[in-house]
Every structure is written in C-alpha cells, then in structure tokens.
Amino acid sequence: MVVEIKKVGVIGAGQMGSGIAHVCAVAGFDVALNDISKDRIQSGLASINGNMARQVSKGQLDEESRTAALDRITPADSMDQLADVDLVIESAVENEQIKRKIFTQLCPLLKPEAILATNTSSISITRLAATTDRPERFIGIHFMNPVPLMELVELVRGIATEDETFEASKVFTRKLGKTIAVAEDFPAFMVNRILLPMINEAIYTLYEGVGSVEAIDTAMKLGANHPMGPLQLADFIGLDTCLSIMQVLYEGLADSKYRPCPLLVKYVEAGWLGRKTQRGFYDYRGETPVPTR
Ligand SMILES: CC(=O)CC(=O)SCCNC(=O)CCNC(=O)[C@H](O)C(C)(C)COP(=O)(O)OP(=O)(O)OC[C@H]1O[C@@H](n2cnc3c(N)ncnc32)[C@H](O)[C@@H]1OP(=O)(O)O
Ligand SMILES: NC(=O)C1=CN([C@@H]2O[C@H](COP(=O)(O)OP(=O)(O)OC[C@H]3O[C@@H](n4cnc5c(N)ncnc54)[C@H](OP(=O)(O)O)[C@@H]3O)[C@@H](O)[C@H]2O)C=CC1
C-alpha cells in the first residue's frame, strides 16, 4: 500500500530546509517547519516569503497562491508538532552525529507509518536508516540549491528501503514538479560525486596560485558556460557543507584524489563559510561581492 502524503515535516530551517518547505507549500502540502533555534524558523519563514514574493514579481506565482502557500507553513518550535505528519524531510547541518541525534529524538514521536527522508548531500542512507526504528521507510530525497529553481531531485534508497516507500517518494517528488534521478547509495550519490571534486579542484587552483578568485570564476563561467563560478558556487552551497562532502568522499572511497584542499579546511576553521556568514571566497557585506583573495 503506497502511503499518501498530505502533511510534511521539515527539520532544519536553513537555506535548504526553507527551500523545501517553500516548494512543498506551493505544491499544496501542509508543512511543519522545525529547527533547533526558534530564530532560525522565523528567519526561514522570512526568506520563504521573500522568495515567493520574487516569484510573484516574475509572474511565476500569483498573489493568491503565495498567501495560500504561506498559510500552509506552520512554525514547529517543538518536534512534538511533527506527530501527525506523513513524511519528514530532515535538512539539518551535514553532520552525521547531529542527524543521528535528530532521528533518535524524532522517531518515537512519529506515526508508525510515517516516512522519514533525509536531504543529506553525501552521507550513507543505509547507515543513517540503521539508526532509526523504520529503515524500510527511510529514504534519501536530495534537493538541489536553490530548491525553488533547481529542477532535479536525487532519490537514494538504502539497502532496507521498501518499494512502497520508494513509490510514495516518487509520487511526492513529482507533485513538487521536480525531475527525479535515482542514485545508488554510494558516497555523495551522483551530483556531488561529480560536482564537489570540481569545486575542490578550483580551490586547489586558487591555493596553488594558478589564478585569482575572480580569474578562476570568470574562466569557468565564460570558458565552460557555468551559471556560477565554482568558488562563487562553493560560497553559495556553504564551505562547511562542501568540506563535509569532501570528507565523506575521502573516507568513503579511500582515494587521495578526494582529499579536501587545505585552504577549504582553513576557511571553515576561520568560520568563513560563504554567503551564510557574509564571507568566504567573496566578501558579501557590501553592495556587490568582493573577492577575498
Ligand atoms: C550541495 C548539494 O548537496 C547539491 C547542490 O545543490 S549542488 C548546487 C546546485 N546548484 C547550482 O549549481 C546553482 C548554479 N547557479 C544557478 O543555476 C543560477 O546562478 C541561479 C539559478 C542560482 C541564479 O540564476 P541566475 O539567473 O544566474 O542569477 P540570478 O539573476 O541571481 O537569479 C535568477 C533568479 O533566481 C533567483 N534566485 C537566486 N538565488 C535564489 C535563492 N537562493 N532562492 C530562490 N531564488 C533565488 C534570483 O532572485 C533571480 O530572480 P530575479 O531575476 O528576480 O532576481
Ligand atoms: N547547501 C546546499 O547547497 C545543499 C545542502 N544540502 C544538505 O541539506 C542539509 C542542510 O544544508 P543547508 O540548508 O545548506 O545548511 P544550513 O547551515 O543553511 O542549515 C542547517 C540548519 O540546521 C539547523 N540545525 C542544526 N542542528 C539542528 C538540530 N539538531 N535540529 C534541527 N535543526 C538543526 C541549523 O541551525 P543552526 O544554524 O542554529 O545550527 C540550521 O538552521 C545538509 O545535510 C546539506 O548537506 C543538500 C543540497 C544542497
């Protein structure tokens, strides 16, 4: 029996969690948006409102749909408010211990038939599933950033994920208007297995002095027709997330070609995480981003 999804819980109200709540609400799902910090839930709701207003100004959404969608999103200060959801999508920070802790706290609160999904960029679905009370109803639903604009969603089954869970996740993802690519449960799946080593190589190119931040990004935008340069994209993703993904690839595939660039490590250690901290390879505090190297 395929579970019918009507209400979605989103855990983590950062850039991805907010984007996921946004697209679910616009598609007609009721959403409960949770985060460890109440302030983050409020800032997440504010960014959703801003992004929907942008879609209205571009004629991609009418005002009535925007207000109806916003009304479908409930701030869930406590995980207890996820007790009646049919699907949870975890989108907290890319840290396995934190994700495991969330699942341990969350599972006893959920309906037995609720599906539990993670938006992880890279971590083993099989291993995360094993920490829950429902490995057969656990799956990777991996959105791309920014969620309202990016068409792709990677679906990743763990070894125990049942067909009913996979089918329900496909129906749900299609209702969001997304295109599905199915990846097997290997480190960083498909998109990040290919994209992050490219970004890491761009950081090595900077670290070794081959080019400046601006030259490297210009080279790839004009030379390879990328919409964003790799360093601009790294700042957009978040340098902490980029580093976590490279570490998962390096440890998971045991190949030195995935070793994170020391400059990436240093930026994360300095707290320069990119757009979300106003500083990474660019400084975002002014009118336009300024290269920092
Ligand atoms: C890390 C993982 O696990 C997986 C991943 O996500 S990997 C990363 C995948 N994402 C990418 O590669 C993104 C690459 N960048 C792009 O495709 C484009 O730069 C972009 C779609 C983000 C922006 O489009 P653009 O035309 O080049 O620039 P821009 O004009 O700034 O944005 C176009 C529209 O999208 C909107 N937009 C930009 N960022 C946005 C965001 N974070 N949320 C919602 N809307 C956004 C802009 O507001 C803009 O609308 P306006 O023209 O009204 O301002
Ligand atoms: N960034 C990207 O381009 C993409 C990221 N992803 C994945 O999505 C997930 C989220 O990434 P992203 O949105 O960029 O990260 P952000 O740092 O923007 O947001 C993470 C959010 O999780 C919150 N959080 C931390 N611990 C907990 C907890 N125990 N319970 C609830 N919330 C918690 C953080 O709060 P606080 O800040 O207060 O700690 C923050 O609000 C990661 O797994 C990432 O790999 C997937 C696709 C693309």
Coordinates of N, CA, C and O and ligand atoms in Angstrom, one line a residue, residues 15-16 22 51 54-55 57-58 60 119-122 142-150 154 191-192 195-196 199 227-228 232-233 236-237 241-242 245 275, ligand 1:
Q15 N 19.0 27.3 4.6 CA 18.7 27.6 3.2 C 18.0 26.4 2.5 O 17.0 26.7 1.7
M16 N 18.4 25.2 2.8 CA 17.7 24.1 2.1 C 16.3 23.7 2.7 O 15.4 23.5 2.0
H22 N 9.2 25.7 1.2 CA 8.6 26.6 0.1 C 8.0 25.8 -1.0 O 6.8 26.0 -1.3
N51 N 11.3 34.9 -1.2 CA 11.5 34.1 -2.4 C 10.1 34.0 -3.1 O 10.1 34.0 -4.4
R54 N 9.3 37.2 -4.9 CA 10.1 37.3 -6.1 C 9.4 36.5 -7.2 O 9.3 36.9 -8.3
Q55 N 8.9 35.3 -6.9 CA 8.2 34.5 -7.9 C 7.0 35.2 -8.4 O 6.6 35.2 -9.6
S57 N 6.6 38.5 -8.4 CA 7.1 39.7 -9.3 C 7.5 39.2 -10.7 O 7.5 39.9 -11.7
K58 N 7.9 37.9 -10.7 CA 8.3 37.4 -12.1 C 7.2 36.7 -12.8 O 7.4 36.0 -13.8
Q60 N 5.7 34.0 -11.9 CA 5.8 32.5 -11.8 C 4.7 32.0 -10.7 O 4.5 30.9 -10.6
N119 N 17.7 15.0 3.5 CA 18.2 15.8 2.3 C 19.7 15.8 2.3 O 20.4 16.6 1.7
T120 N 20.4 14.8 3.0 CA 21.8 14.8 3.1 C 22.5 14.9 1.7 O 21.9 14.3 0.7
S121 N 23.6 15.6 1.6 CA 24.3 15.7 0.4 C 25.1 14.5 0.0 O 25.6 14.4 -1.1
S122 N 25.4 13.7 1.1 CA 26.5 12.7 0.8 C 26.5 11.5 1.7 O 27.1 10.5 1.3
H142 N 17.0 14.1 -2.1 CA 18.1 15.1 -2.2 C 17.8 16.2 -3.1 O 17.9 16.0 -4.4
F143 N 17.4 17.3 -2.6 CA 17.1 18.5 -3.4 C 18.4 19.3 -3.8 O 19.4 19.1 -3.1
M144 N 18.2 20.2 -4.8 CA 19.4 21.0 -5.2 C 19.1 22.4 -4.9 O 18.0 22.9 -4.8
N145 N 20.2 23.2 -4.7 CA 20.1 24.6 -4.2 C 20.2 25.6 -5.4 O 21.2 25.5 -6.2
P146 N 19.4 26.6 -5.5 CA 18.2 26.9 -4.7 C 17.0 26.0 -5.0 O 16.7 25.9 -6.2
V147 N 16.3 25.5 -4.0 CA 15.3 24.5 -4.2 C 14.1 25.0 -5.1 O 13.7 24.3 -6.0
P148 N 13.7 26.3 -5.0 CA 12.6 26.7 -5.8 C 12.9 26.7 -7.3 O 12.1 26.7 -8.2
L149 N 14.2 26.8 -7.6 CA 14.7 27.0 -9.0 C 15.2 25.7 -9.7 O 15.2 25.5 -10.9
M150 N 15.8 24.8 -8.9 CA 16.5 23.7 -9.4 C 15.6 22.5 -9.6 O 14.9 22.1 -8.7
E154 N 17.5 14.0 -6.4 CA 18.1 12.7 -6.4 C 17.3 11.8 -5.4 O 17.2 12.3 -4.2
V191 N 25.3 13.8 -8.2 CA 25.6 15.2 -8.5 C 26.9 15.6 -7.7 O 27.9 16.1 -8.2
N192 N 26.9 15.3 -6.4 CA 28.0 15.8 -5.6 C 29.3 15.0 -5.8 O 30.4 15.5 -5.5
L195 N 30.3 17.0 -8.9 CA 30.5 18.5 -8.7 C 31.5 18.9 -7.6 O 32.3 19.8 -7.9
L196 N 31.5 18.2 -6.5 CA 32.3 18.7 -5.4 C 33.8 18.5 -5.7 O 34.6 19.4 -5.4
I199 N 34.7 21.5 -7.6 CA 34.8 22.7 -6.7 C 36.1 22.6 -5.9 O 36.9 23.6 -5.8
P227 N 26.7 28.7 -14.9 CA 26.0 29.9 -14.5 C 26.6 30.6 -13.3 O 26.5 31.8 -13.1
M228 N 27.4 29.9 -12.5 CA 28.1 30.5 -11.4 C 29.6 29.9 -11.5 O 29.7 28.8 -11.8
Q232 N 32.3 30.9 -6.4 CA 31.0 31.5 -6.1 C 30.0 30.5 -5.6 O 29.2 30.7 -4.7
L233 N 30.0 29.4 -6.4 CA 29.0 28.3 -6.0 C 29.4 27.7 -4.7 O 28.5 27.3 -3.9
F236 N 28.0 29.7 -2.1 CA 26.5 29.6 -2.2 C 26.0 28.4 -1.4 O 25.1 28.4 -0.6
I237 N 26.7 27.3 -1.7 CA 26.4 26.0 -1.0 C 26.7 26.1 0.5 O 25.9 25.7 1.3
T241 N 29.5 22.8 4.3 CA 28.9 21.7 3.6 C 29.8 21.1 2.6 O 29.9 19.9 2.4
C242 N 30.5 22.0 1.8 CA 31.5 21.5 0.8 C 32.6 20.6 1.5 O 32.9 19.5 1.0
I245 N 31.2 17.2 2.6 CA 31.0 16.3 1.4 C 32.3 15.7 1.0 O 32.5 14.5 0.7
R275 N 28.3 32.7 1.8 CA 27.2 33.6 1.9 C 26.6 33.6 3.3 O 26.2 34.7 3.8
Ligands
LIG1 C1 25.4 20.8 -2.4 C2 24.3 19.7 -2.7 O1 24.1 18.8 -1.9 C3 23.7 19.8 -4.1 C4 23.6 21.1 -4.7 O2 22.7 21.9 -4.5 S1 24.9 21.5 -5.8 C5 24.5 23.1 -6.3 C6 23.4 23.1 -7.4 N1 23.1 24.4 -7.8 C7 23.8 25.1 -8.7 O3 24.7 24.6 -9.4 C8 23.3 26.5 -8.9 C9 24.1 27.2 -10.0 N2 23.6 28.6 -10.2 C10 22.5 28.8 -11.0 O4 21.9 27.9 -11.6 C11 22.0 30.2 -11.1 O5 23.0 31.1 -10.7 C12 20.8 30.5 -10.1 C13 19.6 29.8 -10.7 C14 21.1 30.2 -8.7 C15 20.5 32.0 -10.2 O6 20.1 32.3 -11.5 P1 20.8 33.5 -12.4 O7 19.9 33.9 -13.4 O8 22.1 33.0 -12.8 O9 21.1 34.6 -11.3 P2 20.1 35.5 -10.7 O10 19.6 36.5 -11.6 O11 20.8 35.9 -9.4 O12 18.9 34.5 -10.2 C16 17.8 34.2 -11.1 C17 16.6 34.2 -10.3 O13 16.8 33.2 -9.3 C18 16.6 33.8 -8.1 N3 17.4 33.2 -7.0 C19 18.7 33.4 -6.9 N4 19.1 32.8 -5.8 C20 18.0 32.3 -5.2 C21 17.7 31.5 -4.0 N5 18.7 31.2 -3.1 N6 16.5 31.2 -3.7 C22 15.5 31.5 -4.5 N7 15.6 32.2 -5.6 C23 16.9 32.6 -6.0 C24 17.0 35.2 -8.2 O14 16.3 36.0 -7.3 C25 16.6 35.6 -9.6 O15 15.4 36.1 -9.7 P3 15.4 37.7 -10.1 O16 16.0 37.7 -11.5 O17 14.1 38.2 -9.9 O18 16.4 38.3 -9.1

